[in-house]
PDB file of C-alpha atoms in Angstrom:
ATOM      1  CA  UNK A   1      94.207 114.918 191.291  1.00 46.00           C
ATOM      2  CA  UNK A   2      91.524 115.706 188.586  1.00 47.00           C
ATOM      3  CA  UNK A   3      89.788 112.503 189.287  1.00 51.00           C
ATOM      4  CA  UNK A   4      89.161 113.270 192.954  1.00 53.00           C
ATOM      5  CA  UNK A   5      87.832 117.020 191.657  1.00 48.00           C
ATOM      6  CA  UNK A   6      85.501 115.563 189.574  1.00 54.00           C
ATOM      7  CA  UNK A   7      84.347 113.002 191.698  1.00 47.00           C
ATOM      8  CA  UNK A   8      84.175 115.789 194.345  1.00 47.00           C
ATOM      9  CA  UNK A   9      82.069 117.587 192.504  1.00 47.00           C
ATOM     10  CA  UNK A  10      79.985 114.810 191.247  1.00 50.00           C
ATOM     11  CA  UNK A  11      79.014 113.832 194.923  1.00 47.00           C
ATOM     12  CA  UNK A  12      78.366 117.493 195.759  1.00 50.00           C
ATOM     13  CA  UNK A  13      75.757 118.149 192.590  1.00 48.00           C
ATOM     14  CA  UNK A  14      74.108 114.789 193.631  1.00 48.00           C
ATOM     15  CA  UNK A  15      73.575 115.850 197.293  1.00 46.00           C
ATOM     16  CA  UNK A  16      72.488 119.351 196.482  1.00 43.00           C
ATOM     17  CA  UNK A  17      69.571 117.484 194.394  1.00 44.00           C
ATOM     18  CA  UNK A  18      68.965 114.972 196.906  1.00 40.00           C
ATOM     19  CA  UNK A  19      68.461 117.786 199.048  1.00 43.00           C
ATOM     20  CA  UNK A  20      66.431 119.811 196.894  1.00 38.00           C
ATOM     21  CA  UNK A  21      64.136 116.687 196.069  1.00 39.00           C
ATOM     22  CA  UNK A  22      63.559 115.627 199.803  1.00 42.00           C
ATOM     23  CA  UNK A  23      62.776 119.536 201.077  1.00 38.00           C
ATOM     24  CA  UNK A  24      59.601 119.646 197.866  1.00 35.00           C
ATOM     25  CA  UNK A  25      57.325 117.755 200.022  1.00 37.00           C
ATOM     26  CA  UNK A  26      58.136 120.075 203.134  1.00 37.00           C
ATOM     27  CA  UNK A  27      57.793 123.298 201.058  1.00 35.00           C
ATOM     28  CA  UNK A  28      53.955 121.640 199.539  1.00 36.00           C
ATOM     29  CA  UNK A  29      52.600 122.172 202.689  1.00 36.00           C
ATOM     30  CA  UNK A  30      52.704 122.320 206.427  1.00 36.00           C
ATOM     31  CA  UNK A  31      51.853 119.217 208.384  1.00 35.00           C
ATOM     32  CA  UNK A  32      50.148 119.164 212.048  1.00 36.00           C
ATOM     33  CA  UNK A  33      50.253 116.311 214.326  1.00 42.00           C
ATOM     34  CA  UNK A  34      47.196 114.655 214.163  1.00 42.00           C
ATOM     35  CA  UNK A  35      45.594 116.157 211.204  1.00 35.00           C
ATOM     36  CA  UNK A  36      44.450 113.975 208.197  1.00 37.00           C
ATOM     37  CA  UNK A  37      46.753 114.052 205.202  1.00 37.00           C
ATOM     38  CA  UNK A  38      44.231 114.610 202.479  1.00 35.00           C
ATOM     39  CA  UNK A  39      45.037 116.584 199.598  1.00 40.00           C
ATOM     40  CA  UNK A  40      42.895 119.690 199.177  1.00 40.00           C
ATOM     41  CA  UNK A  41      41.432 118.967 195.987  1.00 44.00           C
ATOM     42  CA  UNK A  42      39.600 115.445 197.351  1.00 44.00           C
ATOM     43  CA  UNK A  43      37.652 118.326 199.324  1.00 49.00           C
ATOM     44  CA  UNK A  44      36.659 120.072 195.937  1.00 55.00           C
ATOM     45  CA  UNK A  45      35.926 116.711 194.095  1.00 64.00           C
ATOM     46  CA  UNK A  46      31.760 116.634 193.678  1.00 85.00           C
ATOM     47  CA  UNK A  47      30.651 113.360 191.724  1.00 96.00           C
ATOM     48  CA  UNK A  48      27.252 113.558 189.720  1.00 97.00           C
ATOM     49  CA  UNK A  49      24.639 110.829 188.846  1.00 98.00           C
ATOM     50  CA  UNK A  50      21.161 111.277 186.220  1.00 98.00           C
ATOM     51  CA  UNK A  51      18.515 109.739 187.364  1.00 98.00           C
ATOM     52  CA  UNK A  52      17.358 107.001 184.492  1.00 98.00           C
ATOM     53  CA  UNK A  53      14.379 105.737 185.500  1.00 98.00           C
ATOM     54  CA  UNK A  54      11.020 106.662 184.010  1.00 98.00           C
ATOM     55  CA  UNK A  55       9.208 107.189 187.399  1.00 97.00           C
ATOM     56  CA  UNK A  56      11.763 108.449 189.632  1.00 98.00           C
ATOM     57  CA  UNK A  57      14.223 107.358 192.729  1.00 98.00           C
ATOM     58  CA  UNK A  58      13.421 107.318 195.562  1.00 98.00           C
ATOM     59  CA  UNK A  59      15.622 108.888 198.540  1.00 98.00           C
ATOM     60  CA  UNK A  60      15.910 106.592 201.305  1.00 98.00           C
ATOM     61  CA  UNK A  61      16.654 106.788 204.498  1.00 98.00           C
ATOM     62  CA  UNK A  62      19.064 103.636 204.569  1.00 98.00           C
ATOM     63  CA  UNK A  63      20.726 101.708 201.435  1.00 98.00           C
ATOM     64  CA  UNK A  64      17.814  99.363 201.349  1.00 98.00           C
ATOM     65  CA  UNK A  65      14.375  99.217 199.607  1.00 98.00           C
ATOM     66  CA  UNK A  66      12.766  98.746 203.319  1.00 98.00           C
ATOM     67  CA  UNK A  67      13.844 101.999 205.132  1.00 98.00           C
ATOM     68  CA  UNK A  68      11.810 105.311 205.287  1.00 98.00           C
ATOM     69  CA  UNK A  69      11.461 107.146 201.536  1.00 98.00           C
ATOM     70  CA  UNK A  70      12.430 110.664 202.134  1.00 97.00           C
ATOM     71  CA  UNK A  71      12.153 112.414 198.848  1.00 96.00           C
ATOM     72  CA  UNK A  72      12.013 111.323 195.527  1.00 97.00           C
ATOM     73  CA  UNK A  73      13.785 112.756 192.105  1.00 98.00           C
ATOM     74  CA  UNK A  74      12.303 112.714 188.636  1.00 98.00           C
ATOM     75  CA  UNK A  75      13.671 111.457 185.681  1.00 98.00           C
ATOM     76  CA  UNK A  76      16.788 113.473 184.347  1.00 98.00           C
ATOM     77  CA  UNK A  77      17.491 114.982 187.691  1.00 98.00           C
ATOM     78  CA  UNK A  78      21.255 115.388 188.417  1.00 97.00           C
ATOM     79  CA  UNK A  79      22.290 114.832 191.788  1.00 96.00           C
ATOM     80  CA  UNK A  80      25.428 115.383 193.705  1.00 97.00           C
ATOM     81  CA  UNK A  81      26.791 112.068 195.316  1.00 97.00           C
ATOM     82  CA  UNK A  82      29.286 111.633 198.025  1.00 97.00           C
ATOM     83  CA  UNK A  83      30.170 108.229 198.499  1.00 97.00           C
ATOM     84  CA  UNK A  84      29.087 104.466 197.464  1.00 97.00           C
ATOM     85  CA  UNK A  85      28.277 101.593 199.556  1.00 98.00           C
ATOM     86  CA  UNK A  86      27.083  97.960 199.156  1.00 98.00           C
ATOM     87  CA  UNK A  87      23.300  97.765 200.150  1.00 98.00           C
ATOM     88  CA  UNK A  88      20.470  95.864 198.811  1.00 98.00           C
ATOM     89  CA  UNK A  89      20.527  94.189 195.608  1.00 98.00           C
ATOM     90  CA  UNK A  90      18.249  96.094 193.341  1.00 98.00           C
ATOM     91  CA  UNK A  91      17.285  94.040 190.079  1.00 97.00           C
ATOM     92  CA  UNK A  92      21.548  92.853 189.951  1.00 97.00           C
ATOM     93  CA  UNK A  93      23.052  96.271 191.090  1.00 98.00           C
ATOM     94  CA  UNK A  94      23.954  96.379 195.243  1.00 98.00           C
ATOM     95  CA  UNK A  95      25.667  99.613 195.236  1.00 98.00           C
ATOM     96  CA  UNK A  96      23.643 103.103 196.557  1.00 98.00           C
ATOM     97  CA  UNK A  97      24.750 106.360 196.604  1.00 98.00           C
ATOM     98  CA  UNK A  98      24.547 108.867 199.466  1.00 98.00           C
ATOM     99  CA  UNK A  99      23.178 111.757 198.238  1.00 97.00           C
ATOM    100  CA  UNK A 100      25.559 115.016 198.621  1.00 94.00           C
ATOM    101  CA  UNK A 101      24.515 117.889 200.876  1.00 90.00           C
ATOM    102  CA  UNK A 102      21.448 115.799 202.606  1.00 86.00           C
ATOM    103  CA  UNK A 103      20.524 112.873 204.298  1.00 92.00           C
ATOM    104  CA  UNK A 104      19.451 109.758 202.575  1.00 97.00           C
ATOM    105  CA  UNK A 105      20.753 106.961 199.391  1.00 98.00           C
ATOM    106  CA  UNK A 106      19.560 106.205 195.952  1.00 98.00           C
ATOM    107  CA  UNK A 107      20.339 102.911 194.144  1.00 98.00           C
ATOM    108  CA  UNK A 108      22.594 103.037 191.654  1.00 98.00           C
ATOM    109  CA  UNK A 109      20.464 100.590 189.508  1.00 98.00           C
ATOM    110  CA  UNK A 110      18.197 103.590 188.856  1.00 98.00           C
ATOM    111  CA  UNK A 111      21.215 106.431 188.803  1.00 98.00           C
ATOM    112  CA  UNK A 112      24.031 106.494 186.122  1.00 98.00           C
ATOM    113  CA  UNK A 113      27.157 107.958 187.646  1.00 96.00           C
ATOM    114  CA  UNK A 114      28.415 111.222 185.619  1.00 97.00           C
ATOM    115  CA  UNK A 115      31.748 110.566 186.981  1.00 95.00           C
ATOM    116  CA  UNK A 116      33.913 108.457 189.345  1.00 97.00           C
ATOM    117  CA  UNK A 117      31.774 107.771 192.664  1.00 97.00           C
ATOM    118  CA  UNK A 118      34.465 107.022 195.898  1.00 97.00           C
ATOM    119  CA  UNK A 119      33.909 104.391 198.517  1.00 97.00           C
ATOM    120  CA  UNK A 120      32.686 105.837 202.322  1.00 95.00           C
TER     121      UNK A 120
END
């Protein structure tokens, strides 16, 4: 008698925190069909970059060294990047940033990221 009691209760406890364990996720956050399921806090994530060269970079248009210069930032600046793509080699490096807030890429050979730079 005992033994079915405690096994009883054993199989109740586990289901009770099965169940608690499977609602979490529900109780984190509503989901709508159709909507992305991105945590908030990729939306607050802002990656930086200094520029290191002497002269400048350049703000292009496209991730190449042939496209339309739009701006330029000066040595030191910080910028704000969004993502990272594969573009023109530039003296060994092929990846460019596209600048945050603004149209237009810089080449990472002449920006050191601050912090970690995603993929677009």
């Amino acid at each position: 008698m005992f033994k079915n009691v405690k096994t009883t209760v054993a199989v109740a406890a586990g289901a009770l925190a099965l169940g608690l364990l499977g609602a979490s996720p529900a109780l984190a956050g509503e989901h709508r069909a159709g909507a992305p399921t991105v945590p908030a806090h990729v939306h607050d994530y802002r990656a930086t970059g200094t520029v290191i060269a002497r002269t400048g970079v350049n703000v292009r248009s496209e991730p190449n060294t042939g496209s339309r210069v739009l701006d330029t930032y000066p040595y030191g600046a910080t910028i704000a990047l969004r993502c990272k793509t594969r573009g023109e080699n530039v003296d060994g490096n092929s990846l460019w940033y596209k600048v945050e807030g603004r149209t237009g890429w810089v080449t990472a050979r002449y920006v050191r990221n601050n912090d970690p730079v995603p993929w677009c």
